[in-house]
Short mmCIF file of C-alpha atoms and ligand atoms in Angstrom, two decimals:
data_model
loop_
_atom_site.label_atom_id
_atom_site.label_comp_id
_atom_site.label_asym_id
_atom_site.label_seq_id
_atom_site.Cartn_x
_atom_site.Cartn_y
_atom_site.Cartn_z
CA MET A 11 38.41 1.57 33.39
CA SER A 12 41.10 4.86 33.39
CA CYS A 13 39.82 6.85 30.36
CA THR A 14 36.33 7.08 30.00
CA ILE A 15 34.40 10.10 27.82
CA VAL A 16 30.79 11.48 28.70
CA VAL A 17 29.20 12.67 25.56
CA GLY A 18 25.24 14.08 25.36
CA ALA A 19 23.94 11.66 22.64
CA GLN A 20 20.93 14.01 21.89
CA TRP A 21 20.87 17.89 21.32
CA GLY A 22 22.47 18.87 25.47
CA ASP A 23 21.11 18.69 28.18
CA GLU A 24 20.79 14.93 29.11
CA GLY A 25 21.83 15.14 32.56
CA LYS A 26 25.25 14.84 31.92
CA GLY A 27 26.00 16.18 34.82
CA LYS A 28 24.56 13.80 37.15
CA ILE A 29 25.73 11.12 35.31
CA ILE A 30 29.31 12.98 35.14
CA ASP A 31 28.54 13.49 39.24
CA ILE A 32 28.19 9.63 39.53
CA LEU A 33 31.21 8.54 37.45
CA ALA A 34 33.57 11.16 39.02
CA ALA A 35 33.36 9.21 42.46
CA ASN A 36 35.55 6.37 40.74
CA VAL A 37 37.88 8.78 38.62
CA ASP A 38 41.01 10.78 39.60
CA ILE A 39 40.61 13.99 37.03
CA ILE A 40 38.17 15.06 35.57
CA VAL A 41 38.55 17.37 32.22
CA ARG A 42 35.68 19.83 30.12
CA TYR A 43 36.96 19.55 26.32
CA GLN A 44 34.78 21.52 24.61
CA GLY A 45 31.92 24.30 24.49
CA GLY A 46 31.97 26.96 27.17
CA ASN A 47 29.97 28.39 29.62
CA ASN A 48 26.93 28.45 27.53
CA ALA A 49 26.87 24.91 28.72
CA GLY A 50 24.76 24.02 32.33
CA HIS A 51 25.46 20.89 34.62
CA THR A 52 23.29 20.41 37.03
CA VAL A 53 24.09 18.41 39.91
CA VAL A 54 21.78 17.87 42.62
CA ILE A 55 23.65 17.53 46.87
CA GLY A 56 21.47 16.54 49.09
CA ASP A 57 19.15 18.96 49.05
CA GLU A 58 21.87 21.49 47.22
CA GLU A 59 21.48 22.41 43.44
CA PHE A 60 24.60 23.72 41.89
CA ILE A 61 24.90 24.27 38.21
CA LEU A 62 28.50 24.42 36.36
CA HIS A 63 28.78 26.41 33.19
CA LEU A 64 33.12 25.91 32.73
CA ILE A 65 34.29 23.95 35.56
CA PRO A 66 34.17 20.36 35.39
CA SER A 67 30.97 19.03 37.47
CA GLY A 68 33.93 16.80 39.48
CA ILE A 69 34.61 19.89 41.31
CA LEU A 70 32.28 18.51 43.44
CA HIS A 71 33.96 16.04 45.06
CA ARG A 72 37.01 16.43 46.99
CA GLY A 73 40.29 15.14 46.27
CA LYS A 74 39.82 15.36 42.43
CA LEU A 75 41.86 17.49 39.69
CA CYS A 76 39.85 19.40 37.41
CA ILE A 77 41.24 20.50 34.11
CA ILE A 78 39.82 22.98 31.29
CA GLY A 79 41.15 21.35 28.42
CA ASN A 80 42.75 23.12 25.37
CA GLY A 81 39.00 23.05 23.44
CA VAL A 82 37.19 24.71 25.72
CA VAL A 83 36.58 28.56 25.06
CA ILE A 84 37.06 30.83 28.44
CA ASP A 85 34.92 33.77 29.51
CA PRO A 86 37.39 34.56 32.22
CA ALA A 87 35.08 36.70 33.90
CA ALA A 88 32.53 34.15 33.69
CA LEU A 89 35.38 31.35 35.10
CA LEU A 90 36.27 33.56 37.92
CA SER A 91 33.05 34.46 38.93
CA GLU A 92 32.20 30.64 39.09
CA ILE A 93 35.79 30.22 41.28
CA GLU A 94 33.53 32.85 43.83
CA MET A 95 30.01 31.11 44.03
CA LEU A 96 31.48 27.88 44.67
CA ARG A 97 34.30 29.03 46.81
CA GLY A 98 30.89 30.89 48.71
CA ARG A 99 29.18 27.36 48.84
CA GLY A 100 31.99 25.82 51.00
CA ILE A 101 33.63 23.95 47.60
CA ARG A 102 37.56 23.81 47.70
CA VAL A 103 39.06 25.47 44.57
CA ASP A 104 42.47 26.06 44.64
CA GLU A 105 44.98 23.83 43.21
CA ASN A 106 42.64 21.78 42.25
CA LEU A 107 41.52 23.43 39.26
CA MET A 108 43.64 23.73 36.24
CA VAL A 109 43.19 25.73 33.26
CA SER A 110 45.30 24.93 29.65
CA GLU A 111 47.70 27.53 28.57
CA SER A 112 46.21 26.91 25.04
CA ALA A 113 42.09 27.67 25.37
CA HIS A 114 40.58 30.31 23.34
CA VAL A 115 39.51 33.32 25.20
CA ILE A 116 36.28 35.19 24.96
CA LEU A 117 36.19 38.82 24.55
CA PRO A 118 33.27 41.18 24.71
CA TYR A 119 33.47 41.69 20.57
CA HIS A 120 32.67 38.21 20.35
CA LYS A 121 29.42 38.22 23.03
CA VAL A 122 28.18 41.53 20.95
CA ILE A 123 29.05 39.36 17.58
CA ASP A 124 26.73 36.33 18.73
CA LYS A 125 24.03 38.66 20.02
CA ARG A 126 23.43 40.19 16.43
CA ARG A 127 23.96 37.04 14.52
CA GLY A 128 22.75 34.22 16.71
CA ALA A 129 19.30 35.18 16.47
CA GLU A 130 18.76 32.79 13.77
CA ILE A 131 20.18 29.92 15.58
CA GLY A 132 19.23 30.69 19.00
CA THR A 133 22.42 31.01 20.82
CA THR A 134 23.11 31.13 23.95
CA GLY A 135 24.95 34.64 23.39
CA ARG A 136 28.16 33.73 25.34
CA GLY A 137 30.21 34.53 22.33
CA ILE A 138 30.91 31.22 21.37
CA GLY A 139 30.68 30.52 17.85
CA PRO A 140 32.46 34.09 17.32
CA CYS A 141 35.67 32.80 19.49
CA TYR A 142 35.82 29.83 17.29
CA VAL A 143 35.52 31.42 14.14
CA ASP A 144 38.72 33.50 15.72
CA LYS A 145 40.52 30.78 16.49
CA MET A 146 40.33 29.09 13.21
CA ALA A 147 40.56 32.13 11.42
CA ARG A 148 43.94 31.87 13.26
CA CYS A 149 43.24 35.49 15.24
CA GLY A 150 42.26 34.25 18.61
CA ILE A 151 43.83 35.28 21.93
CA ARG A 152 44.71 32.10 23.99
CA MET A 153 44.92 32.09 27.90
CA VAL A 154 48.65 31.97 27.83
CA ASP A 155 48.57 35.49 26.27
CA LEU A 156 46.81 37.13 29.34
CA VAL A 157 50.29 36.65 30.87
CA ASN A 158 51.53 38.53 28.17
CA LYS A 159 51.26 41.93 27.90
CA LYS A 160 53.24 42.66 24.43
CA CYS A 161 51.42 39.79 22.86
CA LEU A 162 47.93 40.43 24.13
CA LYS A 163 48.41 44.47 23.03
CA ARG A 164 49.74 43.28 19.51
CA LYS A 165 46.83 40.75 19.23
CA LEU A 166 44.36 42.69 20.33
CA THR A 167 45.44 45.91 18.17
CA ALA A 168 45.07 43.97 15.24
CA ASN A 169 41.45 42.61 16.16
CA LEU A 170 40.22 45.82 17.18
CA LYS A 171 41.77 47.30 14.16
CA GLY A 172 39.64 50.34 12.70
CA SER A 173 36.82 49.60 15.44
CA THR A 174 35.17 52.46 17.35
CA GLU A 175 32.99 50.07 19.22
CA PHE A 176 35.00 48.72 21.84
CA ASP A 177 37.88 50.47 23.85
CA PHE A 178 40.90 48.57 23.57
CA GLU A 179 42.89 50.48 26.70
CA LYS A 180 39.59 49.32 28.90
CA ILE A 181 39.57 45.86 27.39
CA TYR A 182 43.67 45.44 27.53
CA ARG A 183 43.64 46.42 31.14
CA GLN A 184 40.59 43.83 31.90
CA TYR A 185 42.25 40.88 30.32
CA ILE A 186 45.60 41.87 31.81
CA ASP A 187 43.62 41.52 35.28
CA TYR A 188 42.54 38.38 34.35
CA GLY A 189 45.54 37.39 33.51
CA LYS A 190 46.90 37.96 36.79
CA ARG A 191 44.54 36.38 38.44
CA MET A 192 44.50 33.37 36.98
CA LYS A 193 48.32 32.77 36.46
CA GLY A 194 48.51 29.86 38.81
CA ARG A 195 46.32 27.92 37.25
CA LEU A 196 47.36 28.01 33.74
CA VAL A 197 49.19 24.90 32.68
CA ASN A 198 50.46 22.45 30.20
CA THR A 199 47.12 20.30 30.40
CA SER A 200 48.00 17.62 27.88
CA LEU A 201 51.16 17.37 29.62
CA ILE A 202 49.68 16.70 32.75
CA LEU A 203 47.07 13.81 31.67
CA ASN A 204 49.06 12.25 29.81
CA ARG A 205 51.85 11.83 32.91
CA ALA A 206 48.43 10.74 34.73
CA ILE A 207 47.39 8.04 32.20
CA SER A 208 50.96 6.55 31.97
CA LYS A 209 50.94 6.81 36.29
CA ASN A 210 47.24 4.69 35.51
CA LYS A 211 45.42 7.22 37.11
CA ARG A 212 41.59 7.34 35.91
CA ILE A 213 40.34 10.09 33.79
CA LEU A 214 37.08 11.48 33.29
CA PHE A 215 36.14 13.42 29.83
CA GLU A 216 33.33 15.48 30.67
CA GLY A 217 31.43 16.49 27.06
CA ALA A 218 28.95 19.64 27.00
CA GLN A 219 26.26 19.93 24.61
CA GLY A 220 25.61 16.89 22.68
CA THR A 221 26.05 15.08 19.23
CA LEU A 222 23.34 16.58 17.37
CA LEU A 223 24.85 19.76 18.53
CA ASP A 224 27.91 18.83 17.12
CA VAL A 225 29.88 21.11 14.55
CA ASP A 226 30.26 18.47 11.64
CA HIS A 227 27.92 15.50 13.14
CA GLY A 228 24.83 17.72 14.39
CA THR A 229 21.66 19.50 12.16
CA TYR A 230 24.18 21.60 10.39
CA PRO A 231 23.77 25.18 10.61
CA PHE A 232 21.57 24.38 13.63
CA VAL A 233 24.61 23.25 16.14
CA THR A 234 27.00 24.97 18.57
CA SER A 235 30.46 25.38 17.09
CA SER A 236 32.66 22.95 18.60
CA SER A 237 33.16 19.09 18.30
CA ALA A 238 30.73 18.02 20.98
CA VAL A 239 31.44 14.32 20.14
CA ALA A 240 33.84 11.59 21.37
CA GLY A 241 36.56 12.69 18.96
CA GLY A 242 36.51 16.17 20.41
CA ALA A 243 37.83 15.20 23.91
CA LEU A 244 40.81 13.75 21.78
CA THR A 245 41.81 17.34 19.90
CA GLY A 246 40.21 19.27 23.23
CA THR A 247 42.82 17.68 25.49
CA GLY A 248 45.80 16.44 23.65
CA VAL A 249 45.09 12.93 24.60
CA GLY A 250 45.41 10.07 21.62
CA PRO A 251 42.92 8.14 20.68
CA THR A 252 44.88 4.49 21.85
CA ARG A 253 43.98 5.90 25.69
CA ILE A 254 40.48 5.86 25.60
CA ASP A 255 38.71 2.81 27.13
CA ARG A 256 35.42 3.46 27.42
CA VAL A 257 32.41 6.18 26.20
CA VAL A 258 29.27 6.57 27.60
CA GLY A 259 26.25 8.45 25.89
CA VAL A 260 24.14 10.20 27.69
CA VAL A 261 19.97 10.27 26.84
CA LYS A 262 16.98 11.41 28.43
CA ALA A 263 14.37 8.93 28.26
CA TYR A 264 12.59 11.73 25.59
CA THR A 265 14.43 14.28 23.49
CA THR A 266 14.57 18.13 24.31
CA ARG A 267 16.12 20.84 22.53
CA VAL A 268 16.71 24.76 23.67
CA GLY A 269 17.09 27.24 20.02
CA GLU A 270 16.27 26.63 17.00
CA GLY A 271 16.35 23.46 14.02
CA PRO A 272 14.75 21.28 13.26
CA PHE A 273 13.01 18.47 15.62
CA PRO A 274 11.12 15.73 14.25
CA THR A 275 9.78 14.48 17.23
CA GLU A 276 9.00 17.30 18.84
CA PHE A 277 5.40 17.78 20.87
CA LYS A 278 2.31 19.71 20.08
CA ARG A 279 1.85 22.29 22.41
CA GLY A 280 -0.83 21.48 25.14
CA PHE A 281 1.49 18.21 25.63
CA MET A 282 4.62 19.88 25.73
CA GLU A 283 3.81 22.36 28.69
CA ASP A 284 3.39 19.36 30.51
CA ILE A 285 6.61 17.46 29.96
CA ARG A 286 8.28 20.91 30.47
CA VAL A 287 6.82 21.64 33.93
CA ARG A 288 7.12 17.77 35.23
CA GLY A 289 10.83 17.42 33.45
CA GLN A 290 11.75 21.01 34.70
CA GLU A 291 12.72 21.61 31.04
CA PHE A 292 14.20 25.09 31.44
CA GLY A 293 17.62 25.82 30.14
CA ALA A 294 20.17 26.06 32.84
CA THR A 295 21.99 28.91 31.04
CA THR A 296 19.56 30.69 29.71
CA GLY A 297 16.68 30.01 31.56
CA ARG A 298 14.85 29.59 28.21
CA PRO A 299 12.30 26.69 27.87
CA ARG A 300 13.13 23.69 26.33
CA ARG A 301 11.01 22.17 23.09
CA CYS A 302 10.57 18.62 24.61
CA GLY A 303 9.41 15.34 21.89
CA TRP A 304 9.46 11.54 21.91
CA PHE A 305 12.46 9.47 22.07
CA ASP A 306 14.18 9.79 18.62
CA VAL A 307 15.85 6.41 17.91
CA VAL A 308 17.40 7.59 14.52
CA ILE A 309 19.82 10.73 16.13
CA VAL A 310 20.52 8.46 18.87
CA LYS A 311 21.70 5.59 16.27
CA HIS A 312 23.63 8.59 14.47
CA ALA A 313 25.27 9.36 18.44
CA VAL A 314 26.17 5.36 19.16
CA MET A 315 27.38 5.52 15.78
CA VAL A 316 29.73 9.17 15.78
CA ASN A 317 30.53 8.37 18.85
CA GLY A 318 31.68 4.63 19.03
CA LEU A 319 29.46 4.60 22.34
CA SER A 320 30.17 1.57 24.65
CA GLU A 321 26.98 2.20 26.79
CA ILE A 322 24.26 4.39 27.21
CA ALA A 323 22.97 5.83 30.40
CA VAL A 324 19.28 6.97 30.38
CA THR A 325 18.02 9.93 32.46
CA LYS A 326 14.47 11.34 33.59
CA LEU A 327 12.92 7.94 32.94
CA ASP A 328 10.61 9.67 35.96
CA VAL A 329 9.56 12.22 33.64
CA LEU A 330 7.30 9.78 32.04
CA ASP A 331 6.00 7.66 34.74
CA GLU A 332 2.27 9.05 34.11
CA MET A 333 1.90 8.65 30.37
CA GLU A 334 -0.45 6.49 29.67
CA LYS A 335 1.11 6.08 25.92
CA ILE A 336 4.64 6.03 24.76
CA LYS A 337 5.91 6.95 21.62
CA ILE A 338 9.28 5.97 20.02
CA CYS A 339 10.41 7.64 16.98
CA THR A 340 12.09 4.45 14.55
CA GLY A 341 12.38 6.63 11.14
CA TYR A 342 11.45 9.49 9.29
CA ARG A 343 8.91 9.43 5.98
CA TYR A 344 10.03 12.15 3.80
CA LYS A 345 8.67 12.42 0.21
CA GLY A 346 7.62 8.72 0.04
CA ARG A 347 10.82 7.24 0.89
CA ILE A 348 11.31 6.18 5.17
CA TYR A 349 15.01 7.31 6.31
CA ARG A 350 16.30 4.81 9.10
CA ASP A 351 19.69 6.75 9.08
CA PHE A 352 20.03 10.16 10.30
CA PRO A 353 20.19 12.62 7.12
CA ALA A 354 22.19 15.36 6.31
CA ASP A 355 19.58 16.73 4.63
CA ILE A 356 17.88 19.61 6.74
CA ASP A 357 14.90 19.54 4.64
CA VAL A 358 14.23 16.05 5.60
CA LEU A 359 14.46 17.10 9.38
CA SER A 360 12.64 19.55 9.19
CA TYR A 361 9.57 18.15 6.94
CA CYS A 362 9.73 14.62 7.39
CA ARG A 363 6.55 12.91 9.69
CA PRO A 364 8.36 10.71 12.50
CA VAL A 365 7.09 6.94 12.12
CA TYR A 366 6.10 5.43 15.54
CA GLU A 367 5.74 2.46 17.39
CA GLU A 368 3.73 3.09 20.41
CA ARG A 369 3.55 1.65 24.14
CA ASN A 370 1.49 1.44 27.25
CA GLY A 371 3.28 3.32 30.05
CA TRP A 372 3.88 2.07 33.03
CA MET A 373 1.55 4.59 35.29
CA GLN A 374 3.49 4.15 38.41
CA ASP A 375 5.99 6.10 40.03
CA THR A 376 9.62 5.18 39.72
CA THR A 377 11.41 8.01 41.83
CA SER A 378 12.12 5.76 44.56
CA VAL A 379 13.28 2.87 42.51
CA GLU A 380 16.87 1.89 43.59
CA ARG A 381 17.62 -1.33 41.94
CA TYR A 382 16.81 -1.99 38.11
CA ARG A 383 14.67 -4.90 38.83
CA ASP A 384 12.66 -3.07 40.95
CA LEU A 385 11.28 -0.97 38.00
CA PRO A 386 7.73 -1.27 36.80
CA GLY A 387 7.65 -4.36 34.14
CA SER A 388 6.53 -1.84 31.02
CA ALA A 389 9.60 0.54 32.12
CA LYS A 390 11.97 -1.86 32.05
CA ALA A 391 10.26 -3.31 28.80
CA TYR A 392 11.01 0.42 27.20
CA LEU A 393 14.58 0.74 28.12
CA SER A 394 15.06 -2.86 26.79
CA ARG A 395 13.35 -1.57 23.39
CA LEU A 396 15.56 1.18 23.48
CA SER A 397 18.31 -1.01 24.13
CA ARG A 398 17.67 -3.09 20.90
CA LEU A 399 16.99 -0.65 18.63
CA LEU A 400 19.82 1.15 19.24
CA ASN A 401 21.86 -2.03 19.75
CA ILE A 402 23.57 -0.98 22.47
CA GLU A 403 23.78 -1.72 26.53
CA ILE A 404 22.12 0.54 28.83
CA GLY A 405 24.47 0.97 31.95
CA ILE A 406 23.15 3.52 34.31
CA VAL A 407 19.46 4.53 34.56
CA SER A 408 18.25 7.38 36.23
CA VAL A 409 15.24 8.45 38.29
CA GLY A 410 15.35 11.80 39.58
CA SER A 411 18.09 14.67 40.75
CA LYS A 412 19.36 13.28 43.54
CA ARG A 413 22.74 11.34 43.75
CA ARG A 414 20.74 8.04 44.77
CA GLN A 415 18.07 8.64 42.54
CA ALA A 416 20.19 6.20 39.57
CA PHE A 417 21.63 2.87 39.47
CA ARG A 418 23.11 0.27 37.32
CA VAL A 419 21.43 -1.87 35.02
CA ARG A 420 23.69 -5.19 35.78
P1 IMP B 18 25.84 28.60 20.98
O1 IMP B 18 26.71 27.14 21.28
O2 IMP B 18 25.31 29.67 22.26
O3 IMP B 18 26.56 29.03 19.90
O4 IMP B 18 24.75 28.34 20.58
C1 IMP B 18 24.26 27.04 19.52
C2 IMP B 18 23.17 26.02 19.62
O5 IMP B 18 23.28 24.95 20.69
C3 IMP B 18 22.03 27.27 20.34
O6 IMP B 18 20.90 26.29 19.43
C4 IMP B 18 21.93 26.52 21.46
O7 IMP B 18 20.56 26.49 22.30
C5 IMP B 18 22.46 25.53 21.80
N1 IMP B 18 23.17 25.54 23.00
C6 IMP B 18 24.42 25.26 23.37
N2 IMP B 18 24.69 24.68 24.43
C7 IMP B 18 24.04 24.48 24.89
C8 IMP B 18 23.84 23.32 25.91
O8 IMP B 18 24.25 23.35 27.27
N3 IMP B 18 22.57 22.60 26.29
C9 IMP B 18 21.65 22.52 25.23
N4 IMP B 18 22.13 23.58 24.15
C10 IMP B 18 23.19 24.01 24.47
#
């Protein structure tokens, strides 16, 4: 398989970092295509934990080319400090990291606006939404503008017109400096990717956030401002749909979400705390506690459809090890009607009662299991049931954060 897209099939934080780390071993190029440093991809290698926000997780593998595509929004300070962090930990970041010259830049005013207006949605406050707003309003500043003094001055002057809150000179000088420091990395990444494809190189498209946070297909307006679905990998890199061979959706064995918005299968308080602690469910970017709930087939079925998933990877199965009973949500009950398919109406999602089927847990430690066939019978039955309800094959199962704690199903 030469071109594989990896997407989150829930509300983000599905464990994509780990799955990408596994798949990255067999590819040549890893490319991020949307979002920005609102993402937090955690990879554990030996006893070391790495949390990456902007740079593709593939950077942790030697000899891979990593690309930040045009669909990503970049806070240059965050990118430069991530590069320094990696170098400080002995990871090479030289010509193995390229950045699209067309990617849009997050400026200080984006972060201020986000912090002011993002509370209702519970954004990460990184300026992501306001940066995409400027992109769509056609007044955004792109990476290539940081190495063109005249252009940056013109655009910044227009964007800051009438504002007394921001110091034009300070921002201008700061961003010209960022441009100088990144100049060598700014390239036409679409060209690089398409040339690589024509040479049969293998490419992994690393999605951030998840399908239910997608601006079109998620729980709007409680979403992020980018296309987190597989389609975003195409517009966000300049690679056409005919080039894609496989789309892998990552799901947790249960569900979590950070920030505001409907969450039909959310646990009640006490139970939530247990899972949160067992699963270490605290945001990798903001440290916020994640909301936790049962596996929701309705939302994942939606993700299977809108991403055209070829298979799914199930992570964090071990977090359910001590559950006597495990529930799966197969529909929503709202005003006397049962919904089996994802409803666009936010009221249905907010006020529905989930329809559950309940199963016995396996009550056994799975963290040292290395082959699918060695999983407890009830754990295999749980996975088969999910696979049947979703009508999709499970390709990989993960039972812990370490690289060795994952195996293929067949
Ligand atoms: P924004 O992306 O910062 O605008 O935040 C919009 C919504 O997406 C908020 O509910 C965030 O908590 C959520 N969000 C953004 N990035 C991530 C992520 O990487 N994982 C999980 N939730 C995220």
